[in-house]
Amino acid sequence: MNLTLSDKADLHGERGKARQMAMRILVRMLPIFGGRKFLDITAAHIDSSLFQGDATLEYAERLSNWGARVVVPTTLNVGGVDEHGWERWSVPADWAEKSIRQMAAYKSMGCKPTWTCAPYQESKRPVLGQQVAWGESSAVVFINSVLGARTARYPDLMDVCVAITGRAPAAGLHLEENRRGQLLYNLKNVPVGLQEDDSFYGVLGHLIGADAGIQVPVIEGLEVHPGEDNLKALGAAMASSGATALYHVIGVTPEAPTMNAAFGGMLPVRKVDVTMDKLRAARRELTTAEGGSLDIVALGSPHFSMGEFAALSSLVEGKRKCDRVQFLVTASRIVRALTDKAGYLEPITQFGGTVTVDTCILTSPMLSDSINTLMTNSAKYAYYAPGLLGTHVVYGSLEDCVRSAISGRIETDATLWDA
């Protein structure tokens, strides 16, 4: 293990107990990450801000009480509650109190209280080649793939150690040689009309993630140029059904201008044809509900962007949802404020929708036991909701979700998928 004098100073407690604790954890984790030394990082995103029980609260408050301070610009992932609106939901008071304490502990360390799984929508974004340390699977895959910055998939409790010391294992996706593509996914006879539909990217990501696991997939054959929200949905789905932390789309993502560049001059380990039959099967996996009853439409995993709010606002303008169906959108505080300023929020509110900030339904006990069937345009929600929330789920496009919320029953248009 090759530690610098500065690393050793932290390890020996010369800069306080908090940095000593952080470095001791990093040293224990270094061989697990496959490294022998550390490298400097310039930014971090912390998933540990989410309350998951007394142990995570004790961990955060111990660091805070020891005077821990992050040494690089650091954003915070979702918290356990919407700090200013948790009472509107089925959140136990003791859960809320402890969640808020944990959120406060991380703020005391100098972290920016962004409370979002999509900090790239509002903060200074990492750039191509920048070494950072991010937690939260969908955020990791986005900045590695779409922005070309470099981070491993940092687990909760370790991510803040990296931010406190400014040091990360020199291993994994931090290193050029590990960022080459390994698997090639070639779209075969997928209609352009389907590629232009927002629901396509979650399904494609679900299919690839389940097949690729931890390997780096490369996608070729897209005939449209996907937008940032499409790429966000694609990566989030891969990171849910699999453990993808980096993907390349030839001619689209920054490290894949060509096939040769995507694979670093190497040949794919394996090639997979992505056919309509495979896509239809993947789409079916994202729906578990039977029948037409609907309790809630949930959007915003990862958190909704300004572009998504604009699209939703246009779809619901002058309309009203069914009274017995809840309609929830989760977003960051800043994006919600910008959405309101741009005039997109009012039509959603008039439609009967609710926009909640700071948190996520998958990580906070927000929903009541009466919620049995959930509909979403998020493949991440669709993948996790049955296990984490105990609900049946329906996956569809944003337009499907709005149409269903209005009628009060599940309505999905499969025309593009049946082509």
CSV table of C-alpha atoms in Angstrom, one decimal:
chain,number,residue,atom,x,y,z
A,1,MET,CA,0.0,0.0,0.0
A,2,ASN,CA,1.6,3.3,-1.2
A,3,LEU,CA,0.4,6.1,1.2
A,4,THR,CA,1.7,9.6,0.9
A,5,LEU,CA,2.9,11.6,3.9
A,6,SER,CA,-0.4,13.4,3.9
A,7,ASP,CA,-2.3,10.2,3.9
A,8,LYS,CA,-0.3,8.9,6.8
A,9,ALA,CA,-0.8,12.2,8.7
A,10,ASP,CA,-4.6,11.6,8.4
A,11,LEU,CA,-4.2,8.0,9.4
A,12,HIS,CA,-2.3,8.9,12.5
A,13,GLY,CA,-4.8,11.5,13.6
A,14,GLU,CA,-2.7,14.6,13.1
A,15,ARG,CA,-5.6,16.4,11.5
A,16,GLY,CA,-8.3,15.4,14.0
A,17,LYS,CA,-10.4,12.4,14.8
A,18,ALA,CA,-12.9,12.8,11.9
A,19,ARG,CA,-10.2,12.7,9.3
A,20,GLN,CA,-8.5,9.8,11.1
A,21,MET,CA,-11.7,7.8,11.1
A,22,ALA,CA,-12.3,8.6,7.4
A,23,MET,CA,-8.8,7.6,6.4
A,24,ARG,CA,-8.9,4.4,8.4
A,25,ILE,CA,-12.0,3.4,6.6
A,26,LEU,CA,-10.5,4.3,3.2
A,27,VAL,CA,-7.3,2.3,4.0
A,28,ARG,CA,-9.4,-0.8,4.8
A,29,MET,CA,-11.4,-0.3,1.6
A,30,LEU,CA,-8.5,0.3,-0.7
A,31,PRO,CA,-7.7,-3.4,-1.4
A,32,ILE,CA,-11.4,-4.1,-1.9
A,33,PHE,CA,-11.4,-1.5,-4.6
A,34,GLY,CA,-8.4,-3.2,-6.1
A,35,GLY,CA,-6.0,-0.3,-5.5
A,36,ARG,CA,-2.7,0.3,-3.9
A,37,LYS,CA,-2.7,4.0,-3.6
A,38,PHE,CA,-5.1,7.0,-3.6
A,39,LEU,CA,-5.6,9.9,-6.0
A,40,ASP,CA,-6.9,13.4,-5.4
A,41,ILE,CA,-10.6,14.2,-6.2
A,42,THR,CA,-12.0,17.7,-6.8
A,43,ALA,CA,-15.7,17.2,-6.0
A,44,ALA,CA,-18.1,14.7,-4.3
A,45,HIS,CA,-21.7,13.8,-4.1
A,46,ILE,CA,-22.9,12.1,-0.9
A,47,ASP,CA,-25.6,9.4,-0.7
A,48,SER,CA,-25.0,8.9,3.0
A,49,SER,CA,-27.4,11.8,3.8
A,50,LEU,CA,-30.3,9.4,3.6
A,51,PHE,CA,-31.5,8.2,7.0
A,52,GLN,CA,-31.6,4.3,7.0
A,53,GLY,CA,-31.7,3.6,10.7
A,54,ASP,CA,-30.0,4.6,13.9
A,55,ALA,CA,-26.6,3.4,12.7
A,56,THR,CA,-26.5,5.9,9.8
A,57,LEU,CA,-27.6,8.7,12.1
A,58,GLU,CA,-24.9,7.8,14.7
A,59,TYR,CA,-22.2,7.7,12.0
A,60,ALA,CA,-23.1,11.1,10.7
A,61,GLU,CA,-23.4,12.8,14.1
A,62,ARG,CA,-20.1,11.2,15.3
A,63,LEU,CA,-18.3,12.8,12.3
A,64,SER,CA,-20.1,16.1,12.9
A,65,ASN,CA,-19.3,16.2,16.6
A,66,TRP,CA,-15.7,15.6,15.8
A,67,GLY,CA,-15.7,18.6,13.6
A,68,ALA,CA,-15.6,16.9,10.2
A,69,ARG,CA,-15.4,19.2,7.2
A,70,VAL,CA,-15.4,18.2,3.5
A,71,VAL,CA,-12.4,19.5,1.6
A,72,VAL,CA,-13.9,19.6,-1.9
A,73,PRO,CA,-17.2,21.0,-3.2
A,74,THR,CA,-19.7,18.4,-2.1
A,75,THR,CA,-23.4,18.0,-2.9
A,76,LEU,CA,-26.0,15.9,-1.0
A,77,ASN,CA,-28.3,13.2,-2.3
A,78,VAL,CA,-31.9,12.9,-1.2
A,79,GLY,CA,-32.7,13.1,2.4
A,80,GLY,CA,-35.2,10.9,4.3
A,81,VAL,CA,-37.9,13.5,4.2
A,82,ASP,CA,-39.1,16.6,2.4
A,83,GLU,CA,-37.9,18.9,5.2
A,84,HIS,CA,-40.7,21.4,4.8
A,85,GLY,CA,-43.6,19.2,3.9
A,86,TRP,CA,-43.2,15.7,5.3
A,87,GLU,CA,-46.4,16.1,7.4
A,88,ARG,CA,-48.5,15.9,4.3
A,89,TRP,CA,-47.5,12.3,3.8
A,90,SER,CA,-47.6,9.0,5.9
A,91,VAL,CA,-44.2,9.7,7.4
A,92,PRO,CA,-43.8,8.7,11.1
A,93,ALA,CA,-42.8,11.7,13.3
A,94,ASP,CA,-39.8,9.8,14.8
A,95,TRP,CA,-38.5,8.9,11.3
A,96,ALA,CA,-38.8,12.6,10.2
A,97,GLU,CA,-37.0,13.8,13.4
A,98,LYS,CA,-34.1,11.5,12.9
A,99,SER,CA,-33.9,12.1,9.1
A,100,ILE,CA,-33.7,15.8,9.7
A,101,ARG,CA,-31.0,15.4,12.3
A,102,GLN,CA,-29.0,13.3,9.9
A,103,MET,CA,-29.5,15.9,7.1
A,104,ALA,CA,-28.3,18.6,9.6
A,105,ALA,CA,-25.2,16.6,10.4
A,106,TYR,CA,-24.1,16.5,6.8
A,107,LYS,CA,-24.9,20.2,6.3
A,108,SER,CA,-22.6,20.9,9.3
A,109,MET,CA,-19.7,19.3,7.4
A,110,GLY,CA,-19.9,21.9,4.8
A,111,CYS,CA,-21.9,20.0,2.2
A,112,LYS,CA,-24.2,21.8,-0.1
A,113,PRO,CA,-27.9,21.0,0.8
A,114,THR,CA,-29.0,20.1,-2.7
A,115,TRP,CA,-31.0,17.0,-1.6
A,116,THR,CA,-31.2,15.5,-5.0
A,117,CYS,CA,-30.2,12.4,-6.9
A,118,ALA,CA,-29.6,14.6,-10.0
A,119,PRO,CA,-27.2,17.3,-8.8
A,120,TYR,CA,-26.0,17.7,-12.4
A,121,GLN,CA,-29.2,19.5,-13.1
A,122,GLU,CA,-28.4,22.5,-10.9
A,123,SER,CA,-24.8,22.6,-9.7
A,124,LYS,CA,-21.5,23.2,-11.4
A,125,ARG,CA,-21.2,20.0,-13.4
A,126,PRO,CA,-18.1,17.8,-13.5
A,127,VAL,CA,-16.3,17.9,-16.8
A,128,LEU,CA,-14.6,15.4,-19.1
A,129,GLY,CA,-11.8,13.6,-17.3
A,130,GLN,CA,-12.4,15.3,-13.9
A,131,GLN,CA,-11.7,13.0,-10.9
A,132,VAL,CA,-14.7,13.0,-8.5
A,133,ALA,CA,-16.3,10.7,-5.9
A,134,TRP,CA,-20.0,10.3,-6.3
A,135,GLY,CA,-22.5,8.1,-4.5
A,136,GLU,CA,-26.1,7.1,-5.8
A,137,SER,CA,-26.2,4.8,-8.7
A,138,SER,CA,-28.1,6.9,-11.3
A,139,ALA,CA,-25.9,9.9,-10.6
A,140,VAL,CA,-22.7,7.8,-10.9
A,141,VAL,CA,-23.7,6.4,-14.3
A,142,PHE,CA,-24.8,9.8,-15.6
A,143,ILE,CA,-21.6,11.7,-14.9
A,144,ASN,CA,-19.3,8.8,-16.0
A,145,SER,CA,-21.3,8.3,-19.2
A,146,VAL,CA,-22.9,11.6,-20.2
A,147,LEU,CA,-20.3,14.0,-18.8
A,148,GLY,CA,-17.2,11.9,-19.0
A,149,ALA,CA,-16.0,12.7,-15.5
A,150,ARG,CA,-14.6,9.8,-13.5
A,151,THR,CA,-15.9,8.1,-10.4
A,152,ALA,CA,-16.4,4.7,-8.9
A,153,ARG,CA,-19.7,3.6,-7.5
A,154,TYR,CA,-19.1,4.8,-3.9
A,155,PRO,CA,-21.2,3.1,-1.3
A,156,ASP,CA,-22.9,5.0,1.5
A,157,LEU,CA,-20.7,5.8,4.5
A,158,MET,CA,-17.5,5.6,2.3
A,159,ASP,CA,-18.5,8.5,0.1
A,160,VAL,CA,-18.3,11.0,2.8
A,161,CYS,CA,-14.8,9.7,3.9
A,162,VAL,CA,-13.6,10.5,0.4
A,163,ALA,CA,-15.0,14.0,0.6
A,164,ILE,CA,-13.5,14.6,4.1
A,165,THR,CA,-10.0,13.6,3.0
A,166,GLY,CA,-10.1,14.5,-0.7
A,167,ARG,CA,-8.6,11.1,-1.5
A,168,ALA,CA,-10.1,8.2,-3.5
A,169,PRO,CA,-8.8,4.7,-4.5
A,170,ALA,CA,-6.7,4.9,-7.7
A,171,ALA,CA,-8.7,2.1,-9.2
A,172,GLY,CA,-11.7,1.1,-11.2
A,173,LEU,CA,-13.3,3.7,-13.4
A,174,HIS,CA,-10.9,6.4,-12.2
A,175,LEU,CA,-8.4,4.8,-14.5
A,176,GLU,CA,-8.4,5.2,-18.3
A,177,GLU,CA,-7.8,1.5,-19.0
A,178,ASN,CA,-10.9,0.5,-17.1
A,179,ARG,CA,-13.2,2.8,-19.0
A,180,ARG,CA,-13.1,0.9,-22.3
A,181,GLY,CA,-16.2,-0.7,-23.6
A,182,GLN,CA,-16.6,-4.4,-23.1
A,183,LEU,CA,-20.0,-5.4,-24.6
A,184,LEU,CA,-21.5,-4.3,-27.8
A,185,TYR,CA,-25.3,-3.8,-28.1
A,186,ASN,CA,-26.5,-3.3,-31.6
A,187,LEU,CA,-30.0,-2.1,-32.2
A,188,LYS,CA,-31.6,-4.2,-35.0
A,189,ASN,CA,-34.7,-2.9,-36.9
A,190,VAL,CA,-35.9,-0.7,-34.0
A,191,PRO,CA,-38.3,1.8,-35.5
A,192,VAL,CA,-37.2,5.5,-35.4
A,193,GLY,CA,-40.6,6.4,-34.0
A,194,LEU,CA,-40.0,4.2,-31.0
A,195,GLN,CA,-36.5,5.6,-30.5
A,196,GLU,CA,-38.1,9.0,-30.3
A,197,ASP,CA,-40.5,8.0,-27.5
A,198,ASP,CA,-39.5,8.7,-23.9
A,199,SER,CA,-40.5,5.2,-22.7
A,200,PHE,CA,-37.9,3.5,-25.0
A,201,TYR,CA,-34.8,4.5,-23.1
A,202,GLY,CA,-35.9,3.1,-19.8
A,203,VAL,CA,-36.8,-0.2,-21.4
A,204,LEU,CA,-33.5,-0.3,-23.3
A,205,GLY,CA,-31.6,0.4,-20.1
A,206,HIS,CA,-33.5,-2.2,-18.2
A,207,LEU,CA,-32.6,-4.8,-20.9
A,208,ILE,CA,-28.9,-3.9,-21.1
A,209,GLY,CA,-28.4,-3.5,-17.3
A,210,ALA,CA,-29.8,-7.0,-16.6
A,211,ASP,CA,-27.5,-8.5,-19.3
A,212,ALA,CA,-24.3,-6.5,-18.7
A,213,GLY,CA,-24.0,-6.6,-14.9
A,214,ILE,CA,-20.9,-4.6,-14.0
A,215,GLN,CA,-19.3,-4.6,-17.5
A,216,VAL,CA,-19.2,-1.5,-19.7
A,217,PRO,CA,-21.8,-1.6,-22.5
A,218,VAL,CA,-21.5,0.2,-25.8
A,219,ILE,CA,-24.6,1.0,-27.8
A,220,GLU,CA,-24.7,1.3,-31.6
A,221,GLY,CA,-27.5,1.7,-34.1
A,222,LEU,CA,-29.5,4.6,-32.6
A,223,GLU,CA,-30.9,6.7,-35.5
A,224,VAL,CA,-31.9,9.6,-33.3
A,225,HIS,CA,-29.8,11.8,-31.1
A,226,PRO,CA,-31.1,11.2,-27.5
A,227,GLY,CA,-31.5,14.2,-25.2
A,228,GLU,CA,-30.0,14.5,-21.8
A,229,ASP,CA,-33.2,13.3,-20.1
A,230,ASN,CA,-33.3,10.2,-22.4
A,231,LEU,CA,-29.7,9.4,-21.4
A,232,LYS,CA,-30.5,10.0,-17.7
A,233,ALA,CA,-33.4,7.4,-18.0
A,234,LEU,CA,-31.2,5.0,-19.9
A,235,GLY,CA,-28.4,5.0,-17.3
A,236,ALA,CA,-30.7,4.9,-14.3
A,237,ALA,CA,-32.4,1.8,-15.7
A,238,MET,CA,-29.1,0.1,-16.3
A,239,ALA,CA,-27.9,0.9,-12.8
A,240,SER,CA,-31.1,-0.6,-11.3
A,241,SER,CA,-31.5,-3.9,-13.2
A,242,GLY,CA,-27.7,-4.3,-13.2
A,243,ALA,CA,-24.7,-2.5,-11.7
A,244,THR,CA,-23.7,-0.3,-14.7
A,245,ALA,CA,-21.5,2.6,-13.7
A,246,LEU,CA,-20.5,3.6,-17.2
A,247,TYR,CA,-21.9,3.2,-20.7
A,248,HIS,CA,-21.0,4.5,-24.1
A,249,VAL,CA,-23.3,5.4,-27.0
A,250,ILE,CA,-21.4,5.7,-30.3
A,251,GLY,CA,-21.5,9.2,-31.7
A,252,VAL,CA,-23.3,10.5,-28.6
A,253,THR,CA,-21.4,10.2,-25.3
A,254,PRO,CA,-18.1,12.0,-25.0
A,255,GLU,CA,-15.7,9.0,-24.8
A,256,ALA,CA,-17.3,7.3,-27.8
A,257,PRO,CA,-17.0,9.4,-30.9
A,258,THR,CA,-16.3,6.2,-32.8
A,259,MET,CA,-16.5,2.5,-32.2
A,260,ASN,CA,-12.7,2.3,-32.0
A,261,ALA,CA,-12.6,5.0,-29.3
A,262,ALA,CA,-15.4,3.4,-27.3
A,263,PHE,CA,-13.5,0.1,-27.1
A,264,GLY,CA,-10.1,1.7,-26.8
A,265,GLY,CA,-8.9,-0.1,-29.9
A,266,MET,CA,-9.9,-3.5,-28.5
A,267,LEU,CA,-12.6,-5.9,-29.7
A,268,PRO,CA,-15.9,-6.4,-27.8
A,269,VAL,CA,-15.9,-9.4,-25.4
A,270,ARG,CA,-19.4,-10.2,-26.6
A,271,LYS,CA,-21.9,-8.8,-29.1
A,272,VAL,CA,-25.7,-8.6,-28.5
A,273,ASP,CA,-28.4,-7.8,-31.0
A,274,VAL,CA,-31.1,-5.7,-29.5
A,275,THR,CA,-34.3,-6.8,-31.3
A,276,MET,CA,-37.9,-5.8,-30.9
A,277,ASP,CA,-38.7,-9.2,-29.3
A,278,LYS,CA,-36.1,-8.6,-26.6
A,279,LEU,CA,-37.3,-5.0,-26.0
A,280,ARG,CA,-40.9,-6.1,-25.7
A,281,ALA,CA,-39.9,-8.8,-23.2
A,282,ALA,CA,-38.0,-6.2,-21.2
A,283,ARG,CA,-40.9,-3.8,-21.3
A,284,ARG,CA,-43.2,-6.6,-19.9
A,285,GLU,CA,-40.8,-7.1,-17.0
A,286,LEU,CA,-41.4,-3.5,-15.9
A,287,THR,CA,-45.1,-4.1,-15.3
A,288,THR,CA,-46.5,-6.3,-12.6
A,289,ALA,CA,-50.1,-5.0,-12.2
A,290,GLU,CA,-53.1,-6.8,-13.5
A,291,GLY,CA,-56.4,-5.1,-14.3
A,292,GLY,CA,-57.1,-1.4,-14.7
A,293,SER,CA,-57.3,0.1,-11.2
A,294,LEU,CA,-54.8,2.9,-10.4
A,295,ASP,CA,-53.9,4.5,-7.1
A,296,ILE,CA,-50.9,6.8,-7.8
A,297,VAL,CA,-48.8,8.1,-10.7
A,298,ALA,CA,-45.3,8.7,-9.5
A,299,LEU,CA,-42.7,10.6,-11.6
A,300,GLY,CA,-39.2,11.8,-10.9
A,301,SER,CA,-36.7,9.0,-10.4
A,302,PRO,CA,-34.1,10.4,-11.0
A,303,HIS,CA,-35.5,13.7,-10.0
A,304,PHE,CA,-37.5,15.6,-12.7
A,305,SER,CA,-35.6,18.2,-14.8
A,306,MET,CA,-36.8,21.5,-16.3
A,307,GLY,CA,-37.2,19.8,-19.6
A,308,GLU,CA,-39.4,17.1,-18.1
A,309,PHE,CA,-41.5,19.7,-16.2
A,310,ALA,CA,-42.0,21.6,-19.5
A,311,ALA,CA,-43.2,18.4,-21.3
A,312,LEU,CA,-45.5,17.5,-18.4
A,313,SER,CA,-46.9,21.0,-18.1
A,314,SER,CA,-47.9,20.9,-21.8
A,315,LEU,CA,-49.6,17.6,-21.5
A,316,VAL,CA,-51.8,18.6,-18.5
A,317,GLU,CA,-52.6,22.1,-19.5
A,318,GLY,CA,-56.3,22.8,-19.0
A,319,LYS,CA,-57.0,19.2,-17.8
A,320,ARG,CA,-57.8,17.6,-14.4
A,321,LYS,CA,-56.8,14.3,-13.0
A,322,CYS,CA,-59.3,11.8,-11.5
A,323,ASP,CA,-59.9,12.7,-7.8
A,324,ARG,CA,-59.1,9.3,-6.4
A,325,VAL,CA,-55.7,9.0,-8.2
A,326,GLN,CA,-52.7,10.7,-6.6
A,327,PHE,CA,-50.2,12.4,-8.9
A,328,LEU,CA,-46.7,12.9,-7.5
A,329,VAL,CA,-43.6,14.4,-9.0
A,330,THR,CA,-40.3,14.5,-7.1
A,331,ALA,CA,-37.6,17.0,-7.8
A,332,SER,CA,-34.9,19.1,-6.3
A,333,ARG,CA,-35.6,22.4,-4.5
A,334,ILE,CA,-33.8,24.5,-7.1
A,335,VAL,CA,-35.4,22.8,-10.1
A,336,ARG,CA,-38.9,23.2,-8.5
A,337,ALA,CA,-38.2,26.9,-8.0
A,338,LEU,CA,-37.0,27.4,-11.5
A,339,THR,CA,-40.0,25.4,-12.8
A,340,ASP,CA,-42.4,27.7,-10.9
A,341,LYS,CA,-40.6,30.8,-12.2
A,342,ALA,CA,-40.9,29.5,-15.8
A,343,GLY,CA,-44.6,29.0,-15.4
A,344,TYR,CA,-44.5,25.2,-15.7
A,345,LEU,CA,-45.7,24.5,-12.2
A,346,GLU,CA,-49.1,26.2,-12.2
A,347,PRO,CA,-50.7,23.9,-14.9
A,348,ILE,CA,-49.4,20.8,-12.9
A,349,THR,CA,-50.9,22.1,-9.7
A,350,GLN,CA,-54.2,22.9,-11.4
A,351,PHE,CA,-54.2,19.4,-12.8
A,352,GLY,CA,-54.1,18.2,-9.3
A,353,GLY,CA,-50.5,17.2,-9.1
A,354,THR,CA,-48.1,17.5,-6.2
A,355,VAL,CA,-44.4,18.3,-6.5
A,356,THR,CA,-42.3,17.1,-3.5
A,357,VAL,CA,-38.7,18.0,-3.0
A,358,ASP,CA,-35.7,16.7,-1.0
A,359,THR,CA,-36.6,13.1,-1.0
A,360,CYS,CA,-37.8,10.0,-2.9
A,361,ILE,CA,-40.7,7.6,-2.4
A,362,LEU,CA,-38.3,4.6,-2.6
A,363,THR,CA,-36.3,5.9,0.4
A,364,SER,CA,-38.9,7.5,2.6
A,365,PRO,CA,-42.1,6.0,4.1
A,366,MET,CA,-44.2,8.6,2.4
A,367,LEU,CA,-47.0,6.4,0.8
A,368,SER,CA,-49.9,5.0,2.8
A,369,ASP,CA,-50.7,1.3,2.9
A,370,SER,CA,-53.7,2.0,0.7
A,371,ILE,CA,-51.5,2.5,-2.3
A,372,ASN,CA,-51.6,-0.8,-4.2
A,373,THR,CA,-51.0,0.1,-7.9
A,374,LEU,CA,-48.4,2.6,-8.9
A,375,MET,CA,-47.8,3.9,-12.5
A,376,THR,CA,-44.6,5.6,-13.6
A,377,ASN,CA,-42.5,6.5,-16.6
A,378,SER,CA,-39.4,5.7,-14.6
A,379,ALA,CA,-37.8,2.3,-15.2
A,380,LYS,CA,-36.0,2.7,-11.9
A,381,TYR,CA,-39.3,3.2,-10.0
A,382,ALA,CA,-40.8,0.3,-11.9
A,383,TYR,CA,-37.9,-2.0,-11.0
A,384,TYR,CA,-37.8,-1.1,-7.3
A,385,ALA,CA,-41.4,-0.4,-6.4
A,386,PRO,CA,-42.6,-4.0,-6.0
A,387,GLY,CA,-39.8,-4.9,-3.6
A,388,LEU,CA,-39.3,-1.7,-1.7
A,389,LEU,CA,-42.9,-0.4,-1.6
A,390,GLY,CA,-44.9,-3.6,-1.9
A,391,THR,CA,-46.9,-2.2,-4.8
A,392,HIS,CA,-47.9,-3.5,-8.1
A,393,VAL,CA,-46.5,-1.3,-10.9
A,394,VAL,CA,-47.2,-0.2,-14.4
A,395,TYR,CA,-44.6,1.2,-16.7
A,396,GLY,CA,-45.6,3.6,-19.5
A,397,SER,CA,-44.7,6.8,-21.3
A,398,LEU,CA,-45.3,10.2,-19.7
A,399,GLU,CA,-48.3,10.6,-22.0
A,400,ASP,CA,-49.6,7.2,-20.8
A,401,CYS,CA,-49.2,8.4,-17.2
A,402,VAL,CA,-51.2,11.6,-17.8
A,403,ARG,CA,-53.9,9.8,-19.7
A,404,SER,CA,-54.3,7.2,-17.0
A,405,ALA,CA,-54.4,9.8,-14.2
A,406,ILE,CA,-57.2,11.6,-16.0
A,407,SER,CA,-59.3,8.5,-16.6
A,408,GLY,CA,-58.6,6.9,-13.2
A,409,ARG,CA,-57.6,3.6,-14.9
A,410,ILE,CA,-54.5,2.2,-16.5
A,411,GLU,CA,-54.2,3.2,-20.2
A,412,THR,CA,-51.1,2.5,-22.1
A,413,ASP,CA,-50.6,2.9,-25.9
A,414,ALA,CA,-48.6,0.0,-27.2
A,415,THR,CA,-48.8,1.1,-30.9
A,416,LEU,CA,-45.1,1.9,-31.2
A,417,TRP,CA,-44.1,-1.3,-29.4
A,418,ASP,CA,-46.3,-3.5,-31.6
A,419,ALA,CA,-44.8,-2.1,-34.9
